mmCIF file with all atom_site columns, C-alpha atoms in Angstrom:
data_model
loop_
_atom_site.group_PDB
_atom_site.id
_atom_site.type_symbol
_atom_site.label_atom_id
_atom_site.label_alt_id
_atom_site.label_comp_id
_atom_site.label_asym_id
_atom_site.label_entity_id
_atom_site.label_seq_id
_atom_site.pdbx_PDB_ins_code
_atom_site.Cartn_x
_atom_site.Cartn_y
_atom_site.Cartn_z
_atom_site.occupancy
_atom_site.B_iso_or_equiv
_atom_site.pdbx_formal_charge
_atom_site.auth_seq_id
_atom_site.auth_comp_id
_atom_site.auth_asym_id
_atom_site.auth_atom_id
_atom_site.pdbx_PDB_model_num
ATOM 1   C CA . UNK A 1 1   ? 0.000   0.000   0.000   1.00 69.00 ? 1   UNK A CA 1
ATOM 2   C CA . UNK A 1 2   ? 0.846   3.535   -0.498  1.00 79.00 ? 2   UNK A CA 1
ATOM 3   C CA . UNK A 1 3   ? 1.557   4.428   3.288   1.00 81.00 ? 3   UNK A CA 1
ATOM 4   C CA . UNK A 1 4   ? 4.630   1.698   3.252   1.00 81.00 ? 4   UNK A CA 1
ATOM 5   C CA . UNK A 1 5   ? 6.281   3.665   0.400   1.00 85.00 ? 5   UNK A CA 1
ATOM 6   C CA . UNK A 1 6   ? 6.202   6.921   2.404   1.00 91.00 ? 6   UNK A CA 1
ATOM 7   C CA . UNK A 1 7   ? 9.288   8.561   2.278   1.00 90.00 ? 7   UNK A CA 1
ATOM 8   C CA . UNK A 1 8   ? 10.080  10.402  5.889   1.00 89.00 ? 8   UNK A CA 1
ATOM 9   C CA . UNK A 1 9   ? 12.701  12.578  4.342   1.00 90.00 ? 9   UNK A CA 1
ATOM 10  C CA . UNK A 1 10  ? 10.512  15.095  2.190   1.00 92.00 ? 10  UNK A CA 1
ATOM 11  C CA . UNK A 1 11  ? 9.088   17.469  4.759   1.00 94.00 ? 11  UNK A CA 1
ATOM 12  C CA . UNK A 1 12  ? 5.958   19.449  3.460   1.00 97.00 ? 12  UNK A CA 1
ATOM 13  C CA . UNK A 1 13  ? 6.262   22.904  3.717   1.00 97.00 ? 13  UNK A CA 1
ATOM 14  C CA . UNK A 1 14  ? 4.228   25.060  5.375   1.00 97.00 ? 14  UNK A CA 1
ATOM 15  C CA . UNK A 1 15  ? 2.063   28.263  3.992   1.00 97.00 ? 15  UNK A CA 1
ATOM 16  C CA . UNK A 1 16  ? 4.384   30.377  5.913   1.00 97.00 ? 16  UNK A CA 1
ATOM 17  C CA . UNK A 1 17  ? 7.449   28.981  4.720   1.00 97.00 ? 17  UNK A CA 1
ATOM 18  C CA . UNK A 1 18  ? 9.522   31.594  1.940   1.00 96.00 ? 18  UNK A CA 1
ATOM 19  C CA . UNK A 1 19  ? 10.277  30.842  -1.460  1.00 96.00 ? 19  UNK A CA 1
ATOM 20  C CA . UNK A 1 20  ? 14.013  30.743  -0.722  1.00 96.00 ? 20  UNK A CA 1
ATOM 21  C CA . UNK A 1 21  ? 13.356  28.152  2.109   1.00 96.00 ? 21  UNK A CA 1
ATOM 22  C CA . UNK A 1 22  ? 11.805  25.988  -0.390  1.00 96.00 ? 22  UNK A CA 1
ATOM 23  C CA . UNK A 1 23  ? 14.512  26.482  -3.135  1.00 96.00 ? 23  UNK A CA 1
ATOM 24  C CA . UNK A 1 24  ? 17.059  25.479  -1.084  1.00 96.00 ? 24  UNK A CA 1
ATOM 25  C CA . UNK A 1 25  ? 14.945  22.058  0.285   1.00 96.00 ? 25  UNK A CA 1
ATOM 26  C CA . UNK A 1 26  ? 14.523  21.557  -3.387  1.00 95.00 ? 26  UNK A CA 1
ATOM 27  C CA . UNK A 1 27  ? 18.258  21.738  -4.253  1.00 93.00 ? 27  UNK A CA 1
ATOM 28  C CA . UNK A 1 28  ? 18.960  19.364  -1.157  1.00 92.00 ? 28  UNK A CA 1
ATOM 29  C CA . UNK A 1 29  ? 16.274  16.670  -1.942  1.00 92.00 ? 29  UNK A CA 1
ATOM 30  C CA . UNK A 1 30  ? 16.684  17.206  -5.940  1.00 90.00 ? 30  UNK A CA 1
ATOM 31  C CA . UNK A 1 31  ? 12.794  17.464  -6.180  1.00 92.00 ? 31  UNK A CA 1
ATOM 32  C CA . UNK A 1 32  ? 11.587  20.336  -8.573  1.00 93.00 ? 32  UNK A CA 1
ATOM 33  C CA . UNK A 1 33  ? 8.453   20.350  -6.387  1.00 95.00 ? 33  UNK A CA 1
ATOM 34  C CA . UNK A 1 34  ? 7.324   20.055  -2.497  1.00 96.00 ? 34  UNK A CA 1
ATOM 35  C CA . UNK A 1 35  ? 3.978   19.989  -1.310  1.00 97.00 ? 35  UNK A CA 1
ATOM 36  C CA . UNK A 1 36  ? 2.136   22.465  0.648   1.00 98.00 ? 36  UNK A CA 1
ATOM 37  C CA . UNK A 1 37  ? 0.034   21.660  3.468   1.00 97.00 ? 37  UNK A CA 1
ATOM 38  C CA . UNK A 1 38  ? -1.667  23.926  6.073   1.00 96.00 ? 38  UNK A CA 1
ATOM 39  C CA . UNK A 1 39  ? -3.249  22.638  9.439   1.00 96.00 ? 39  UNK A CA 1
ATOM 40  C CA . UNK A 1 40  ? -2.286  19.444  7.889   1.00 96.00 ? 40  UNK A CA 1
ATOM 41  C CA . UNK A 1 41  ? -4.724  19.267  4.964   1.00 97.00 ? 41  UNK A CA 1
ATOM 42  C CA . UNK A 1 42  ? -2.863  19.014  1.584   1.00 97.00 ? 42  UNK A CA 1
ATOM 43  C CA . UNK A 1 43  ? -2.959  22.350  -0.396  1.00 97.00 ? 43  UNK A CA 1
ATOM 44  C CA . UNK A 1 44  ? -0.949  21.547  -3.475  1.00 97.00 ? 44  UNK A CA 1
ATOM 45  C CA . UNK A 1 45  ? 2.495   21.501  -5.181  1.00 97.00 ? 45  UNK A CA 1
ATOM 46  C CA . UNK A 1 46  ? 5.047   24.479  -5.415  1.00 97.00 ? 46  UNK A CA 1
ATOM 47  C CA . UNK A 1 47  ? 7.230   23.817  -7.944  1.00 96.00 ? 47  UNK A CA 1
ATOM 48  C CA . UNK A 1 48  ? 10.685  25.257  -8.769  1.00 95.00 ? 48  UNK A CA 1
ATOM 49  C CA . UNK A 1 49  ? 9.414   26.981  -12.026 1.00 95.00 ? 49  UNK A CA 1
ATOM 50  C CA . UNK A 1 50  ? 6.847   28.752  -10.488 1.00 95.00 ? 50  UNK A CA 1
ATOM 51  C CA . UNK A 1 51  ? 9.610   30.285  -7.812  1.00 95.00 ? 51  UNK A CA 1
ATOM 52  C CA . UNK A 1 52  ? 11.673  31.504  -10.710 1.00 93.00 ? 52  UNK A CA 1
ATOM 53  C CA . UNK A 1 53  ? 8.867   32.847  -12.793 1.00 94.00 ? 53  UNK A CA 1
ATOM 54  C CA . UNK A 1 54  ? 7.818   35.146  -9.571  1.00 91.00 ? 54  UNK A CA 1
ATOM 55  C CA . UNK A 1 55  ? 11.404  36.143  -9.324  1.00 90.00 ? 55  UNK A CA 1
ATOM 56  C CA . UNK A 1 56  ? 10.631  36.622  -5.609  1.00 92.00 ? 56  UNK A CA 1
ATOM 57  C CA . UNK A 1 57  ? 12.303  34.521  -2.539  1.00 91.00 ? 57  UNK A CA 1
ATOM 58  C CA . UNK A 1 58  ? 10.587  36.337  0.213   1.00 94.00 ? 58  UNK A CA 1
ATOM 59  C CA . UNK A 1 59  ? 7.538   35.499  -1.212  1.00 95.00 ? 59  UNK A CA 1
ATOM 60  C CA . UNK A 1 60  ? 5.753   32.291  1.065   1.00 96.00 ? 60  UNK A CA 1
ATOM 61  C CA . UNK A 1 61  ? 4.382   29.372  -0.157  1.00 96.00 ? 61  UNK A CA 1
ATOM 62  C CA . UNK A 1 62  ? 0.437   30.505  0.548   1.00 94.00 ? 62  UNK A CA 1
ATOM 63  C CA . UNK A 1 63  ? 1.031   33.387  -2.068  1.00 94.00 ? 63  UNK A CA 1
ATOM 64  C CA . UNK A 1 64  ? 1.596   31.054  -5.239  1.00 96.00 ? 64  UNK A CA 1
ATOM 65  C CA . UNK A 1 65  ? -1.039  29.957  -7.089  1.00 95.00 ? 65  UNK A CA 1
ATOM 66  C CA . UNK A 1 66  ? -0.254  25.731  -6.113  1.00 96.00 ? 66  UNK A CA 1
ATOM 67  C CA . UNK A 1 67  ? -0.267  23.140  -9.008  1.00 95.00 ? 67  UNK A CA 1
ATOM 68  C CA . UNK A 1 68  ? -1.767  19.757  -8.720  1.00 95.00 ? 68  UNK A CA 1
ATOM 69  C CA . UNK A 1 69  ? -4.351  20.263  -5.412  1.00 95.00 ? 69  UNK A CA 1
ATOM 70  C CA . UNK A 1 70  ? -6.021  16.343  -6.848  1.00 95.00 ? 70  UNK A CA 1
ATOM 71  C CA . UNK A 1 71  ? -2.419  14.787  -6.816  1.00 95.00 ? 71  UNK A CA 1
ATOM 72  C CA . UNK A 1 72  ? -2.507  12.468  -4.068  1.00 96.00 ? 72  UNK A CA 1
ATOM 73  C CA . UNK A 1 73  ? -3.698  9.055   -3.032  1.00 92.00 ? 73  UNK A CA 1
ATOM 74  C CA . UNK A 1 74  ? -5.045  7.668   0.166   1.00 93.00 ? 74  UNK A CA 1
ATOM 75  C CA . UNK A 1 75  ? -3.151  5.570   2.508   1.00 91.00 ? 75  UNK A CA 1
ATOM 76  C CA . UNK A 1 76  ? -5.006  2.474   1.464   1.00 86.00 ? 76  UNK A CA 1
ATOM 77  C CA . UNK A 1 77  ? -4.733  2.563   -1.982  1.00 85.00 ? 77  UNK A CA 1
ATOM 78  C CA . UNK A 1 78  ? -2.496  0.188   -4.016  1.00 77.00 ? 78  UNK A CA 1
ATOM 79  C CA . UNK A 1 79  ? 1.055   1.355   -5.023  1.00 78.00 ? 79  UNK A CA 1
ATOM 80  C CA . UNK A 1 80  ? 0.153   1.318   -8.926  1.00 76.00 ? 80  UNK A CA 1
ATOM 81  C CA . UNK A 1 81  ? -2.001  4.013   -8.223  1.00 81.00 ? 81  UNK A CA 1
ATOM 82  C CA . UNK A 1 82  ? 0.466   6.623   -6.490  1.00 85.00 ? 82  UNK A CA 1
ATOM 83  C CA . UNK A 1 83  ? 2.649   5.750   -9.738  1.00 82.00 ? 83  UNK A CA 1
ATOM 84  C CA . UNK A 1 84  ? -0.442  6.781   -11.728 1.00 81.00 ? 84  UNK A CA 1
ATOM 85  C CA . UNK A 1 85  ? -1.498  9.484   -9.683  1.00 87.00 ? 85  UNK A CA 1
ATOM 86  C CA . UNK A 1 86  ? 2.361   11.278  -10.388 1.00 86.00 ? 86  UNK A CA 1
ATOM 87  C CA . UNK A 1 87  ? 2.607   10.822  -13.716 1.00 82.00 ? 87  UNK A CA 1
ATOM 88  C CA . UNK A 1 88  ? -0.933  11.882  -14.899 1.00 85.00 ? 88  UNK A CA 1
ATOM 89  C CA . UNK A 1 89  ? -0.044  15.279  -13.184 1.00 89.00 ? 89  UNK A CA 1
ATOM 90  C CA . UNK A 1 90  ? 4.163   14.909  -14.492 1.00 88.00 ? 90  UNK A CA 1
ATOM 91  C CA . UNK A 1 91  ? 5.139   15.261  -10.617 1.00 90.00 ? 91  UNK A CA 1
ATOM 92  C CA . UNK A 1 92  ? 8.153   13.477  -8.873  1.00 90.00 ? 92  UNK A CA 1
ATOM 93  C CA . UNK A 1 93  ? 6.228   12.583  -5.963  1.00 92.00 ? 93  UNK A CA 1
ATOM 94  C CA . UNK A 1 94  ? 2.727   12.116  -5.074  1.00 95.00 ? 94  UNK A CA 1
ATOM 95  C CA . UNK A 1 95  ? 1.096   12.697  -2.009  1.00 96.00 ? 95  UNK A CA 1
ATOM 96  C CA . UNK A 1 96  ? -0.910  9.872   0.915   1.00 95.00 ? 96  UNK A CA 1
ATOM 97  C CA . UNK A 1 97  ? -3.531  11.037  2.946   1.00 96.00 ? 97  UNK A CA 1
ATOM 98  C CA . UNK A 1 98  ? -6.172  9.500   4.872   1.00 94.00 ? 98  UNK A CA 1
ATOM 99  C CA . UNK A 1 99  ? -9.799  9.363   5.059   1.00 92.00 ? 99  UNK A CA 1
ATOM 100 C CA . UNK A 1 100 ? -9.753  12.674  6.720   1.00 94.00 ? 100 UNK A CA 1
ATOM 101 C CA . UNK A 1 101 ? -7.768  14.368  4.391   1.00 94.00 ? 101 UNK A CA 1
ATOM 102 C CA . UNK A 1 102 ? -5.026  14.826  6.316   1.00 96.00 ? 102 UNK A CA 1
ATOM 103 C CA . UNK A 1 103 ? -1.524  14.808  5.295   1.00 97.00 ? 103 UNK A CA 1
ATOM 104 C CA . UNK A 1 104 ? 0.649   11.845  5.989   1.00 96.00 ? 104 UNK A CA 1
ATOM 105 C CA . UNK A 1 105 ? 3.815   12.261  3.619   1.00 95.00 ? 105 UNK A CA 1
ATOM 106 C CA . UNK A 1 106 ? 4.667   11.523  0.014   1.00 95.00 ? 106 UNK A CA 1
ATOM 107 C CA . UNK A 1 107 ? 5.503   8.676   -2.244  1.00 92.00 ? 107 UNK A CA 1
ATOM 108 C CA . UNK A 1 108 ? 8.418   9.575   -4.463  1.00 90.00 ? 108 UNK A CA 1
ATOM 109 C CA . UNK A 1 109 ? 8.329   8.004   -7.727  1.00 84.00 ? 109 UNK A CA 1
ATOM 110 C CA . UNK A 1 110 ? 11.753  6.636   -8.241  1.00 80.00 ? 110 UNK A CA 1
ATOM 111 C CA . UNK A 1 111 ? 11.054  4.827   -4.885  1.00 78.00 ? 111 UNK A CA 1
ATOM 112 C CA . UNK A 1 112 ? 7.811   3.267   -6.529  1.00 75.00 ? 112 UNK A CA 1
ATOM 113 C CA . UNK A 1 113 ? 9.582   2.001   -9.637  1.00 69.00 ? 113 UNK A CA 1
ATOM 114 C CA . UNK A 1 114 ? 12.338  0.385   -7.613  1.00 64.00 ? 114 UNK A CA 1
ATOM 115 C CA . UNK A 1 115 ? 9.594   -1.499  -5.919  1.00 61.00 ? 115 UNK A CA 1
ATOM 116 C CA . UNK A 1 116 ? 7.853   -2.167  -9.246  1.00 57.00 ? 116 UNK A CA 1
ATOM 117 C CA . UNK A 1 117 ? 11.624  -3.255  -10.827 1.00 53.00 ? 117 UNK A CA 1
ATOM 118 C CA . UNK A 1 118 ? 12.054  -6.373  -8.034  1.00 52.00 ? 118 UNK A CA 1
ATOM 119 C CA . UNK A 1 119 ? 9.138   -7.767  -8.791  1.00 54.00 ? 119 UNK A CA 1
ATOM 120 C CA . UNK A 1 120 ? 8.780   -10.910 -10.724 1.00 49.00 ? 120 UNK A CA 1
ATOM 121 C CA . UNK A 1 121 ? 6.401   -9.642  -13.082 1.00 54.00 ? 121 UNK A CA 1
ATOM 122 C CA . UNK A 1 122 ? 8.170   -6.836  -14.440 1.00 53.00 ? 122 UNK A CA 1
ATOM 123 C CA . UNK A 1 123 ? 11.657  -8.793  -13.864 1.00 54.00 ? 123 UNK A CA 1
ATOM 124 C CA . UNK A 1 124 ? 10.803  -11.576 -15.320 1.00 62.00 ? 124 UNK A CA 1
ATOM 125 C CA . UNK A 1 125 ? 11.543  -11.971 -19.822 1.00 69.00 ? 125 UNK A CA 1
ATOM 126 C CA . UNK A 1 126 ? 8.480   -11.736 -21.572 1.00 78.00 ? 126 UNK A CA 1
ATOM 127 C CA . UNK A 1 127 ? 6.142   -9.680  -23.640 1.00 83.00 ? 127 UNK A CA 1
ATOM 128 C CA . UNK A 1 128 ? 2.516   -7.420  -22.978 1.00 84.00 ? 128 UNK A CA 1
ATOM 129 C CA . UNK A 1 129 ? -0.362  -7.529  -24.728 1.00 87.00 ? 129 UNK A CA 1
ATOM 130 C CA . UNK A 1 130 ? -3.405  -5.130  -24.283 1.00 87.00 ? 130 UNK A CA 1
ATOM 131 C CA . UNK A 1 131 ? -7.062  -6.544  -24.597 1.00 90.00 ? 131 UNK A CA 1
ATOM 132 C CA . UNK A 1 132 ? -9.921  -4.070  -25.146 1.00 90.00 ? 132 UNK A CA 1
ATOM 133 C CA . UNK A 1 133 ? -13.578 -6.169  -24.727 1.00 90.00 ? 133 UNK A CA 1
ATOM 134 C CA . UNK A 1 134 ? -16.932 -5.292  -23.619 1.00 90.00 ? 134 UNK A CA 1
ATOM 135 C CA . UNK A 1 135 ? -16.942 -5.076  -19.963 1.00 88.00 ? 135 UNK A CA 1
ATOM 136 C CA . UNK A 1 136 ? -19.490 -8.166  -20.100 1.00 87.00 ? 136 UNK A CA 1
ATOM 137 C CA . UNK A 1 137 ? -17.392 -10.210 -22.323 1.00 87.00 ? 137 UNK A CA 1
ATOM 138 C CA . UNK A 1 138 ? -14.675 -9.795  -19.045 1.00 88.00 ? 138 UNK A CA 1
ATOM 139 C CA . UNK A 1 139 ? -13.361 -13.165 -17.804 1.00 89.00 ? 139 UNK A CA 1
ATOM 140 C CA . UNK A 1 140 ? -9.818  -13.792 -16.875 1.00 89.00 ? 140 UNK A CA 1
ATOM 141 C CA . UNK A 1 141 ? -10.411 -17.412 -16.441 1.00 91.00 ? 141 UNK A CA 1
ATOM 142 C CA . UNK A 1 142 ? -11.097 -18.141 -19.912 1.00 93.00 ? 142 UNK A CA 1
ATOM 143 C CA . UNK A 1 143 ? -8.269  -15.682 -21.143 1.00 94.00 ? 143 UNK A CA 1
ATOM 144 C CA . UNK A 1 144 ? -6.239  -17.285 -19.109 1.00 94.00 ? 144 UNK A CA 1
ATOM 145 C CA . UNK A 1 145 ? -7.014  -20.804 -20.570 1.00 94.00 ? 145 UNK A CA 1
ATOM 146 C CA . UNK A 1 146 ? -6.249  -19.696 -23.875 1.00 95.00 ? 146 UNK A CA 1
ATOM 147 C CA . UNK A 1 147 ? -2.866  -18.219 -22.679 1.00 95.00 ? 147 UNK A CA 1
ATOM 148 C CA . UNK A 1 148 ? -1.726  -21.181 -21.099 1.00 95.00 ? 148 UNK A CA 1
ATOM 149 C CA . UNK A 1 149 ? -3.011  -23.875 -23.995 1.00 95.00 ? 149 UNK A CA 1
ATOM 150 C CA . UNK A 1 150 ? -0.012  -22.286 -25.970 1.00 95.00 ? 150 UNK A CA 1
ATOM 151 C CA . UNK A 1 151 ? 2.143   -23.329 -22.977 1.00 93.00 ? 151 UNK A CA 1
ATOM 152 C CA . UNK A 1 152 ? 2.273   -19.957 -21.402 1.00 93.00 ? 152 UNK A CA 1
ATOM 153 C CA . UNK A 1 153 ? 1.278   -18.197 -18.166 1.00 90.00 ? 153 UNK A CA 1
ATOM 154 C CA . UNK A 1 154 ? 0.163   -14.469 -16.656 1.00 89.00 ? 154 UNK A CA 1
ATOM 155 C CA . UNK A 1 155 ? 2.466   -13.245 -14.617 1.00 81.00 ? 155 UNK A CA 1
ATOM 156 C CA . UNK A 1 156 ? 0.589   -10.222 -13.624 1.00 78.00 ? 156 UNK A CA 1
ATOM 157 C CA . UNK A 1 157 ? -2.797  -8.156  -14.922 1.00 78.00 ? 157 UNK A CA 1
ATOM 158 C CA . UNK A 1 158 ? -4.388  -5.102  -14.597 1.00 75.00 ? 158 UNK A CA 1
ATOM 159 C CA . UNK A 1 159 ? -7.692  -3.883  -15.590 1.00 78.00 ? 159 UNK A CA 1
ATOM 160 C CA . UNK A 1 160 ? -9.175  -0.366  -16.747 1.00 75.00 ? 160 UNK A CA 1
ATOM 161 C CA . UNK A 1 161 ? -12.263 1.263   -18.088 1.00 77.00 ? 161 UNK A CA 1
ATOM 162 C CA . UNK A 1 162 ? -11.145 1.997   -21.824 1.00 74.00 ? 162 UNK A CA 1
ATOM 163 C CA . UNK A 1 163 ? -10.169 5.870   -21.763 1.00 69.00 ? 163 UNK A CA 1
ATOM 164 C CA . UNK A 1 164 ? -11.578 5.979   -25.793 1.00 72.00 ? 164 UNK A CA 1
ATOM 165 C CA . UNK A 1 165 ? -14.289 3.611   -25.007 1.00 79.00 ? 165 UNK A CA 1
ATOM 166 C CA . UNK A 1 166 ? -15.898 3.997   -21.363 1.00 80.00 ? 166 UNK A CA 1
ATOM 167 C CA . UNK A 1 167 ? -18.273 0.980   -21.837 1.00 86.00 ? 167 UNK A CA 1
ATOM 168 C CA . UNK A 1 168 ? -15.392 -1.413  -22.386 1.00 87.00 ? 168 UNK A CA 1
ATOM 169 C CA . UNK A 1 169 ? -12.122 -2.696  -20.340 1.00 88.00 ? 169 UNK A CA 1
ATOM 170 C CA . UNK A 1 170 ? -8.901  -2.542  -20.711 1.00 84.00 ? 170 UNK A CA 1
ATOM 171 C CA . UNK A 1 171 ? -6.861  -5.584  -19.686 1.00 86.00 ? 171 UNK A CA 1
ATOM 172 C CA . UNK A 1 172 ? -3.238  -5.293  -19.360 1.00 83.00 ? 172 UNK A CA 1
ATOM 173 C CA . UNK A 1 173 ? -1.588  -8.510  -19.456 1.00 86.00 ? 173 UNK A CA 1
ATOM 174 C CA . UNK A 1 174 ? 2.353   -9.673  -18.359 1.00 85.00 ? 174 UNK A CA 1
ATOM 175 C CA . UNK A 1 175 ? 2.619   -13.221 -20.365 1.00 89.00 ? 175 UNK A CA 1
ATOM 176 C CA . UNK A 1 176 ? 6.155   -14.990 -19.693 1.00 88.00 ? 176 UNK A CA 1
ATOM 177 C CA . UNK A 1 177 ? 6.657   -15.464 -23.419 1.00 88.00 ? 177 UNK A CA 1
ATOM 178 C CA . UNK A 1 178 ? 8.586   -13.332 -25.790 1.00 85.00 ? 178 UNK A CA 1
ATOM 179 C CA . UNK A 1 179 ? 6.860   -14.248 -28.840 1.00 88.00 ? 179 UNK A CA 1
ATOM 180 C CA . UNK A 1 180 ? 3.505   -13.690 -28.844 1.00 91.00 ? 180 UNK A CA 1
ATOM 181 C CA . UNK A 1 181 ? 2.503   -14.999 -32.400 1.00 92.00 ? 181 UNK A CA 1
ATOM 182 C CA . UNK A 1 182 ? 0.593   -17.223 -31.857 1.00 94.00 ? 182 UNK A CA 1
ATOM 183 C CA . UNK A 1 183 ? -1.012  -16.475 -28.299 1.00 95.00 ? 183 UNK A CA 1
ATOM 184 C CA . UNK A 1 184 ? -2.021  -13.749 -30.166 1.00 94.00 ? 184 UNK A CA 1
ATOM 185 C CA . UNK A 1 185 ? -3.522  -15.246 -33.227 1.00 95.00 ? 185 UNK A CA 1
ATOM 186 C CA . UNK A 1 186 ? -5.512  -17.517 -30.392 1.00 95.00 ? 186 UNK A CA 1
ATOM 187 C CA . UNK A 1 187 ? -6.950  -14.857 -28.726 1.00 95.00 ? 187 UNK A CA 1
ATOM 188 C CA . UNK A 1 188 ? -8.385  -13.132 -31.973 1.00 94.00 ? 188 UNK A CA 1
ATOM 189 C CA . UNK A 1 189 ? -9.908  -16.574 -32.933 1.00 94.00 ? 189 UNK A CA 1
ATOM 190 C CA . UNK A 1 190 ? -11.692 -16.348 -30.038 1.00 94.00 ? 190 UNK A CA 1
ATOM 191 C CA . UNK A 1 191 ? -13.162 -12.940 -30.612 1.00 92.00 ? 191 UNK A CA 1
ATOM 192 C CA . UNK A 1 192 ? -10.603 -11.167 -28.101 1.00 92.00 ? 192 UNK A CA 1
ATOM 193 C CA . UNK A 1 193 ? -9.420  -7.528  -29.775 1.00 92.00 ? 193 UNK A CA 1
ATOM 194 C CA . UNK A 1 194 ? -5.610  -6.963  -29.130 1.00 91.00 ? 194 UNK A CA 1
ATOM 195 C CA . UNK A 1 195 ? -4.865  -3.412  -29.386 1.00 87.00 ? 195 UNK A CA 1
ATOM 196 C CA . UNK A 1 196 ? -1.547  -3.509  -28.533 1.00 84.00 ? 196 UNK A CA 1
ATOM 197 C CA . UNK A 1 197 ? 1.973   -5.723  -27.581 1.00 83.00 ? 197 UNK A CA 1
ATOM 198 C CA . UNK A 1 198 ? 5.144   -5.182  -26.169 1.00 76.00 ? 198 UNK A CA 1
ATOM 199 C CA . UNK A 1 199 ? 7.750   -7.346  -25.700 1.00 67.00 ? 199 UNK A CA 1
ATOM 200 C CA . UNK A 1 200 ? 10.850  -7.400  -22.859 1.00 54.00 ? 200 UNK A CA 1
ATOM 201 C CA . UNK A 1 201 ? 13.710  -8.782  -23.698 1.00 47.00 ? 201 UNK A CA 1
ATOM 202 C CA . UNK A 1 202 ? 15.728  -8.133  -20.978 1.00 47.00 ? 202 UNK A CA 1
ATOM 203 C CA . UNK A 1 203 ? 15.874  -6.508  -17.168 1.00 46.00 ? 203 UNK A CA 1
ATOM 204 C CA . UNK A 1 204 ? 14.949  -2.940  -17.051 1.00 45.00 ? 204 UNK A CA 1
ATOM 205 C CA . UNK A 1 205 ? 18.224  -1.248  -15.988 1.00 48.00 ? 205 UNK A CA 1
ATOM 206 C CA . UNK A 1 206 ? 17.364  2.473   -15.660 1.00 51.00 ? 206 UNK A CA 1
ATOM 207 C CA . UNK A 1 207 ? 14.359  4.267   -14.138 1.00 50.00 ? 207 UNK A CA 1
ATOM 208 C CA . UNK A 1 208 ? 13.475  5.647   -17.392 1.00 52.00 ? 208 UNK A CA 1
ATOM 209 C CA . UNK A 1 209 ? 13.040  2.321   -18.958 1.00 56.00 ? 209 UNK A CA 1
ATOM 210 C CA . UNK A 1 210 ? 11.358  0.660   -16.174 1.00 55.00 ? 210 UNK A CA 1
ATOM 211 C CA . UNK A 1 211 ? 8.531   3.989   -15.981 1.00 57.00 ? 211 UNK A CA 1
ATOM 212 C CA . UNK A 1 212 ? 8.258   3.224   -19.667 1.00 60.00 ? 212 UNK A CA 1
ATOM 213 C CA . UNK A 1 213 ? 8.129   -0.426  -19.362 1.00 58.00 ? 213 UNK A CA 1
ATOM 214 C CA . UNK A 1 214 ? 5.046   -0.105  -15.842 1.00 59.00 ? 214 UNK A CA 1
ATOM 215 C CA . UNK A 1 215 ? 2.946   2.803   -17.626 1.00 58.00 ? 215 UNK A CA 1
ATOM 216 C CA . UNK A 1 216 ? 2.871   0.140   -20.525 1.00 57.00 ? 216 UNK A CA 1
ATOM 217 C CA . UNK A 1 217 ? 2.017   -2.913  -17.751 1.00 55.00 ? 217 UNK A CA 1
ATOM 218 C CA . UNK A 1 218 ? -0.359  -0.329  -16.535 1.00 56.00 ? 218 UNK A CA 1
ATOM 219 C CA . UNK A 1 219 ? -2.142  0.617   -19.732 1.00 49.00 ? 219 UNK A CA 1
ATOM 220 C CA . UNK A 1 220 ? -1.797  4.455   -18.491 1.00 45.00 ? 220 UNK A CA 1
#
């Protein structure tokens, strides 16, 4: 869950805290962005580029107009979704509250995507395909079978309303095959739509490749 990824090292600053205060916590945490909290609710993000464009140090953290108020996650949610959460809104970090909307900390991204990298789902060689169906023609079991009567397995899943198409899912699948050919050409037979396929080839060995390789897991 999000509140096990918290990291204690990002303070939030406070309404009253000056621009120059939160440059200099920026520089020391490399973060271009902190959040903003007053009697601990969550107020938003002040970013670097919004300290520079004011051209004003003394100014405090209250005075800016904060970006991304809706980035954050509650404390029960699963990890996938802080990841989400961060890079619909292009932030480093997102922030965990609780059901009474009070701040607990942040979830930095890089920390997320380490987690993500150990697993054996994203670890392990293999390929992704993306299903789009009709959220009544939904069942995992049967996909499954097909999957594994070409002699292959899900290693993970994830499912999500169709962004283009709200009355249909989108299911994200981790198979532990490279070559897909004919898993594929199964799944069509059988009326499934593939709209997309990736395939790994090796470990992800750089944060960059292993956002790229979750968002596509993640179908974000």
């Amino acid at each position: 869950m999000t509140i096990d990824l918290i990291n204690d090292m990002i303070p939030p600053l406070k309404v009253t805290d000056d621009a120059a205060k939160a440059l200099v916590w920026m520089e020391e945490l490399r973060l271009q962005a902190l959040p903003v909290i007053k009697d601990n609710k969550f107020l938003g993000f002040l970013t670097e580029e919004m300290i520079i464009d004011q051209n004003n140090v003394d100014a405090k953290a209250g005075d800016f107009l904060l970006k991304g108020e809706d980035c954050f996650v509650f404390d029960y949610q699963h990890t996938y979704e802080a990841v989400k959460k961060a890079t619909d809104f292009d932030f480093e970090c997102v922030v965990v509250i609780n059901d009474e909307n009070e701040y607990l900390g942040v979830v930095v991204l890089s920390d997320a995507l380490s987690i993500f990298s150990q697993s054996a789902s994203i670890q392990s060689v293999g390929g992704v395909i993306v299903l789009s169906m009709n959220q009544s023609d939904y069942s995992l079991s049967e996909i499954s079978r097909l999957i594994e009567s070409n002699e292959a397995q899900i290693m993970g899943s994830s499912l999500n309303i169709d962004k283009n198409e709200p009355t249909k899912f989108r299911l994200t699948l981790k198979i532990n095959k490279v070559d897909l050919t004919h898993i594929i050409a199964t799944l069509e037979r059988f009326g499934f739509k593939v709209v997309a396929k990736y395939q790994e080839v090796k470990s992800v060995s750089n944060e960059k490749e292993r956002l790229d390789m979750l968002m596509r897991y993640l179908d974000a």
